[in-house]
PDB file of C-alpha atoms in Angstrom:
ATOM      1  CA  UNK A   1      28.736 -63.681 166.271  1.00 43.00           C
ATOM      2  CA  UNK A   2      32.374 -62.777 166.946  1.00 41.00           C
ATOM      3  CA  UNK A   3      31.965 -63.636 170.612  1.00 42.00           C
ATOM      4  CA  UNK A   4      30.580 -67.077 169.743  1.00 37.00           C
ATOM      5  CA  UNK A   5      33.454 -67.689 167.304  1.00 36.00           C
ATOM      6  CA  UNK A   6      36.029 -66.535 169.879  1.00 37.00           C
ATOM      7  CA  UNK A   7      34.488 -68.772 172.550  1.00 39.00           C
ATOM      8  CA  UNK A   8      34.527 -71.742 170.156  1.00 40.00           C
ATOM      9  CA  UNK A   9      38.225 -71.177 169.416  1.00 36.00           C
ATOM     10  CA  UNK A  10      39.090 -70.926 173.112  1.00 37.00           C
ATOM     11  CA  UNK A  11      37.297 -74.153 173.970  1.00 40.00           C
ATOM     12  CA  UNK A  12      38.581 -75.968 170.876  1.00 42.00           C
ATOM     13  CA  UNK A  13      42.232 -75.170 171.639  1.00 39.00           C
ATOM     14  CA  UNK A  14      44.019 -77.907 173.530  1.00 39.00           C
ATOM     15  CA  UNK A  15      44.043 -77.297 177.241  1.00 38.00           C
ATOM     16  CA  UNK A  16      47.408 -76.407 178.683  1.00 36.00           C
ATOM     17  CA  UNK A  17      47.612 -78.987 181.431  1.00 39.00           C
ATOM     18  CA  UNK A  18      49.779 -78.028 184.330  1.00 40.00           C
ATOM     19  CA  UNK A  19      52.364 -80.722 184.898  1.00 56.00           C
ATOM     20  CA  UNK A  20      51.753 -82.613 188.129  1.00 79.00           C
ATOM     21  CA  UNK A  21      54.379 -82.065 190.763  1.00 91.00           C
ATOM     22  CA  UNK A  22      56.111 -85.272 191.822  1.00 91.00           C
ATOM     23  CA  UNK A  23      58.125 -86.290 194.857  1.00 95.00           C
ATOM     24  CA  UNK A  24      61.624 -87.480 193.989  1.00 95.00           C
ATOM     25  CA  UNK A  25      62.075 -90.305 196.484  1.00 95.00           C
ATOM     26  CA  UNK A  26      65.760 -90.668 195.571  1.00 94.00           C
ATOM     27  CA  UNK A  27      66.636 -87.324 197.204  1.00 95.00           C
ATOM     28  CA  UNK A  28      67.108 -86.047 200.755  1.00 95.00           C
ATOM     29  CA  UNK A  29      64.706 -83.351 201.993  1.00 97.00           C
ATOM     30  CA  UNK A  30      65.495 -80.959 204.866  1.00 97.00           C
ATOM     31  CA  UNK A  31      63.458 -78.624 207.053  1.00 95.00           C
ATOM     32  CA  UNK A  32      66.047 -75.842 206.641  1.00 96.00           C
ATOM     33  CA  UNK A  33      67.382 -75.203 203.103  1.00 96.00           C
ATOM     34  CA  UNK A  34      70.805 -74.233 204.543  1.00 96.00           C
ATOM     35  CA  UNK A  35      71.208 -77.846 205.667  1.00 96.00           C
ATOM     36  CA  UNK A  36      71.744 -79.096 202.084  1.00 95.00           C
ATOM     37  CA  UNK A  37      75.151 -77.418 201.786  1.00 95.00           C
ATOM     38  CA  UNK A  38      76.067 -78.254 205.358  1.00 94.00           C
ATOM     39  CA  UNK A  39      75.287 -81.942 204.837  1.00 93.00           C
ATOM     40  CA  UNK A  40      77.390 -81.966 201.677  1.00 92.00           C
ATOM     41  CA  UNK A  41      80.349 -80.375 203.457  1.00 92.00           C
ATOM     42  CA  UNK A  42      80.112 -81.908 206.931  1.00 92.00           C
ATOM     43  CA  UNK A  43      78.038 -85.078 206.524  1.00 90.00           C
ATOM     44  CA  UNK A  44      76.289 -86.172 209.676  1.00 89.00           C
ATOM     45  CA  UNK A  45      78.189 -83.517 211.687  1.00 92.00           C
ATOM     46  CA  UNK A  46      75.872 -80.907 210.126  1.00 94.00           C
ATOM     47  CA  UNK A  47      73.273 -81.899 212.730  1.00 93.00           C
ATOM     48  CA  UNK A  48      75.597 -80.522 215.419  1.00 93.00           C
ATOM     49  CA  UNK A  49      75.819 -77.072 213.781  1.00 92.00           C
ATOM     50  CA  UNK A  50      72.251 -76.478 212.608  1.00 94.00           C
ATOM     51  CA  UNK A  51      68.871 -77.408 214.071  1.00 93.00           C
ATOM     52  CA  UNK A  52      67.057 -79.200 211.235  1.00 95.00           C
ATOM     53  CA  UNK A  53      65.271 -82.410 210.339  1.00 95.00           C
ATOM     54  CA  UNK A  54      66.187 -84.589 207.336  1.00 96.00           C
ATOM     55  CA  UNK A  55      63.823 -86.887 205.451  1.00 97.00           C
ATOM     56  CA  UNK A  56      65.038 -89.652 203.173  1.00 95.00           C
ATOM     57  CA  UNK A  57      63.039 -92.377 201.479  1.00 94.00           C
ATOM     58  CA  UNK A  58      62.610 -95.166 202.449  1.00 83.00           C
ATOM     59  CA  UNK A  59      64.375 -94.854 205.849  1.00 90.00           C
ATOM     60  CA  UNK A  60      62.466 -91.929 207.307  1.00 96.00           C
ATOM     61  CA  UNK A  61      63.014 -88.732 209.257  1.00 97.00           C
ATOM     62  CA  UNK A  62      66.126 -87.979 211.313  1.00 94.00           C
ATOM     63  CA  UNK A  63      67.475 -85.264 213.563  1.00 94.00           C
ATOM     64  CA  UNK A  64      69.780 -85.171 216.577  1.00 91.00           C
ATOM     65  CA  UNK A  65      67.199 -86.363 219.110  1.00 91.00           C
ATOM     66  CA  UNK A  66      64.248 -87.408 216.952  1.00 93.00           C
ATOM     67  CA  UNK A  67      63.606 -90.024 214.313  1.00 96.00           C
ATOM     68  CA  UNK A  68      60.681 -91.598 212.480  1.00 97.00           C
ATOM     69  CA  UNK A  69      61.326 -94.903 210.775  1.00 97.00           C
ATOM     70  CA  UNK A  70      59.143 -95.471 207.706  1.00 97.00           C
ATOM     71  CA  UNK A  71      57.606 -98.941 207.569  1.00 96.00           C
ATOM     72  CA  UNK A  72      55.150 -98.612 204.725  1.00 95.00           C
ATOM     73  CA  UNK A  73      55.028 -95.991 201.974  1.00 96.00           C
ATOM     74  CA  UNK A  74      51.861 -96.161 199.917  1.00 97.00           C
ATOM     75  CA  UNK A  75      51.072 -94.363 196.704  1.00 95.00           C
ATOM     76  CA  UNK A  76      48.151 -94.430 194.348  1.00 94.00           C
ATOM     77  CA  UNK A  77      48.294 -94.288 190.578  1.00 93.00           C
ATOM     78  CA  UNK A  78      47.304 -90.838 189.351  1.00 92.00           C
ATOM     79  CA  UNK A  79      48.089 -89.172 192.686  1.00 94.00           C
ATOM     80  CA  UNK A  80      51.253 -87.374 193.714  1.00 95.00           C
ATOM     81  CA  UNK A  81      50.515 -87.920 197.414  1.00 96.00           C
ATOM     82  CA  UNK A  82      52.130 -90.506 199.670  1.00 97.00           C
ATOM     83  CA  UNK A  83      50.712 -92.194 202.781  1.00 97.00           C
ATOM     84  CA  UNK A  84      53.322 -93.370 205.297  1.00 97.00           C
ATOM     85  CA  UNK A  85      53.118 -95.584 208.381  1.00 97.00           C
ATOM     86  CA  UNK A  86      55.943 -94.761 210.787  1.00 98.00           C
ATOM     87  CA  UNK A  87      57.258 -95.429 214.259  1.00 98.00           C
ATOM     88  CA  UNK A  88      58.748 -92.296 215.802  1.00 97.00           C
ATOM     89  CA  UNK A  89      61.114 -91.868 218.723  1.00 97.00           C
ATOM     90  CA  UNK A  90      62.168 -89.101 221.056  1.00 93.00           C
ATOM     91  CA  UNK A  91      64.457 -89.724 224.026  1.00 94.00           C
ATOM     92  CA  UNK A  92      62.420 -91.974 226.334  1.00 95.00           C
ATOM     93  CA  UNK A  93      59.352 -91.992 224.071  1.00 95.00           C
ATOM     94  CA  UNK A  94      58.179 -94.127 221.153  1.00 97.00           C
ATOM     95  CA  UNK A  95      54.887 -93.738 219.281  1.00 96.00           C
ATOM     96  CA  UNK A  96      53.204 -94.734 216.017  1.00 97.00           C
ATOM     97  CA  UNK A  97      52.488 -92.028 213.465  1.00 97.00           C
ATOM     98  CA  UNK A  98      50.797 -91.670 210.124  1.00 98.00           C
ATOM     99  CA  UNK A  99      52.156 -89.151 207.640  1.00 97.00           C
ATOM    100  CA  UNK A 100      50.626 -87.577 204.551  1.00 96.00           C
ATOM    101  CA  UNK A 101      53.283 -86.319 202.146  1.00 97.00           C
ATOM    102  CA  UNK A 102      52.457 -84.083 199.196  1.00 96.00           C
ATOM    103  CA  UNK A 103      54.356 -81.852 196.774  1.00 97.00           C
ATOM    104  CA  UNK A 104      54.341 -78.240 197.957  1.00 95.00           C
ATOM    105  CA  UNK A 105      56.301 -76.722 195.080  1.00 96.00           C
ATOM    106  CA  UNK A 106      58.786 -77.942 192.489  1.00 96.00           C
ATOM    107  CA  UNK A 107      61.495 -78.320 195.156  1.00 96.00           C
ATOM    108  CA  UNK A 108      59.491 -78.697 198.364  1.00 97.00           C
ATOM    109  CA  UNK A 109      57.212 -81.233 199.997  1.00 97.00           C
ATOM    110  CA  UNK A 110      54.742 -80.847 202.833  1.00 96.00           C
ATOM    111  CA  UNK A 111      54.707 -83.583 205.465  1.00 96.00           C
ATOM    112  CA  UNK A 112      51.682 -83.716 207.767  1.00 95.00           C
ATOM    113  CA  UNK A 113      51.996 -85.834 210.904  1.00 94.00           C
ATOM    114  CA  UNK A 114      48.742 -87.065 212.444  1.00 95.00           C
ATOM    115  CA  UNK A 115      50.401 -87.038 215.877  1.00 92.00           C
ATOM    116  CA  UNK A 116      51.720 -83.476 215.479  1.00 89.00           C
ATOM    117  CA  UNK A 117      48.365 -82.275 214.100  1.00 88.00           C
ATOM    118  CA  UNK A 118      46.530 -83.743 217.113  1.00 90.00           C
ATOM    119  CA  UNK A 119      48.997 -82.167 219.538  1.00 86.00           C
ATOM    120  CA  UNK A 120      48.733 -78.776 217.778  1.00 84.00           C
ATOM    121  CA  UNK A 121      44.925 -78.999 217.847  1.00 85.00           C
ATOM    122  CA  UNK A 122      45.081 -79.737 221.576  1.00 88.00           C
ATOM    123  CA  UNK A 123      47.310 -76.675 222.059  1.00 84.00           C
ATOM    124  CA  UNK A 124      50.244 -78.757 223.320  1.00 83.00           C
ATOM    125  CA  UNK A 125      52.732 -77.144 220.948  1.00 74.00           C
ATOM    126  CA  UNK A 126      52.954 -74.484 218.279  1.00 70.00           C
ATOM    127  CA  UNK A 127      52.865 -75.434 214.584  1.00 61.00           C
ATOM    128  CA  UNK A 128      56.313 -75.786 212.977  1.00 59.00           C
ATOM    129  CA  UNK A 129      55.493 -73.196 210.319  1.00 57.00           C
ATOM    130  CA  UNK A 130      53.059 -70.347 209.871  1.00 59.00           C
ATOM    131  CA  UNK A 131      52.814 -71.268 206.188  1.00 60.00           C
ATOM    132  CA  UNK A 132      51.905 -74.916 206.661  1.00 65.00           C
ATOM    133  CA  UNK A 133      48.844 -76.485 208.240  1.00 77.00           C
ATOM    134  CA  UNK A 134      48.975 -77.548 211.917  1.00 80.00           C
ATOM    135  CA  UNK A 135      51.103 -80.682 212.188  1.00 85.00           C
ATOM    136  CA  UNK A 136      52.796 -79.949 208.863  1.00 91.00           C
ATOM    137  CA  UNK A 137      56.434 -79.315 208.049  1.00 92.00           C
ATOM    138  CA  UNK A 138      57.770 -77.997 204.759  1.00 95.00           C
ATOM    139  CA  UNK A 139      60.908 -79.793 203.543  1.00 96.00           C
ATOM    140  CA  UNK A 140      63.221 -78.588 200.764  1.00 97.00           C
ATOM    141  CA  UNK A 141      64.821 -81.065 198.360  1.00 97.00           C
ATOM    142  CA  UNK A 142      68.615 -81.237 198.371  1.00 96.00           C
ATOM    143  CA  UNK A 143      69.418 -81.683 194.690  1.00 94.00           C
ATOM    144  CA  UNK A 144      73.103 -82.063 195.582  1.00 87.00           C
ATOM    145  CA  UNK A 145      72.473 -85.093 197.860  1.00 81.00           C
ATOM    146  CA  UNK A 146      70.963 -88.539 197.568  1.00 76.00           C
ATOM    147  CA  UNK A 147      72.263 -89.733 200.930  1.00 76.00           C
ATOM    148  CA  UNK A 148      73.643 -88.288 204.128  1.00 73.00           C
ATOM    149  CA  UNK A 149      77.363 -88.837 204.119  1.00 65.00           C
ATOM    150  CA  UNK A 150      79.085 -90.183 207.207  1.00 53.00           C
ATOM    151  CA  UNK A 151      82.733 -89.190 207.666  1.00 47.00           C
TER     152      UNK A 151
END
C-alpha cells in the first residue's frame, strides 16, 4: 500500500520541466572561446592573431579566408533549432550550403554544415571536433560582444 501511495505522490507532483535552451541571435559566437576577449580588445585584428571562425546572426560566418553569408534563417515554433541557407566562399571557390544550428549547452551552439558533413563522410577532411558530429562545429557565445568591432 505504501508503494502505491508513494507512486501516486510522485506522479501527482508537477513535473520539473527542463528549460529549453535557446540561441541568442543578438550575440557573436566563436569556434575558440579565447577569441571573445581578443575580439573585444583587438576588433577585427583578432583574426590575425588567432585561428578561429566567428558566427553572427543574420550576416553569417567569417574568418580570415572563409565566409558563409546567411540568406535565409528559418525557425519553427516550439523548436530551438534553426535551418539556414547560405552561400559560402573560400579563395577561388563559392558553393551553396545548408546549416542546421542547435543549442549545445547554455553558452554553446552546434552548427552542422551539409557540405562539411558530406566531405567528412567522403574522407576528404577530418571533422573539426572529436566531440561534435562529422560536419559540425561547436561555437561559444561571446557574452561581452554583440558585434565585431572594426578599429
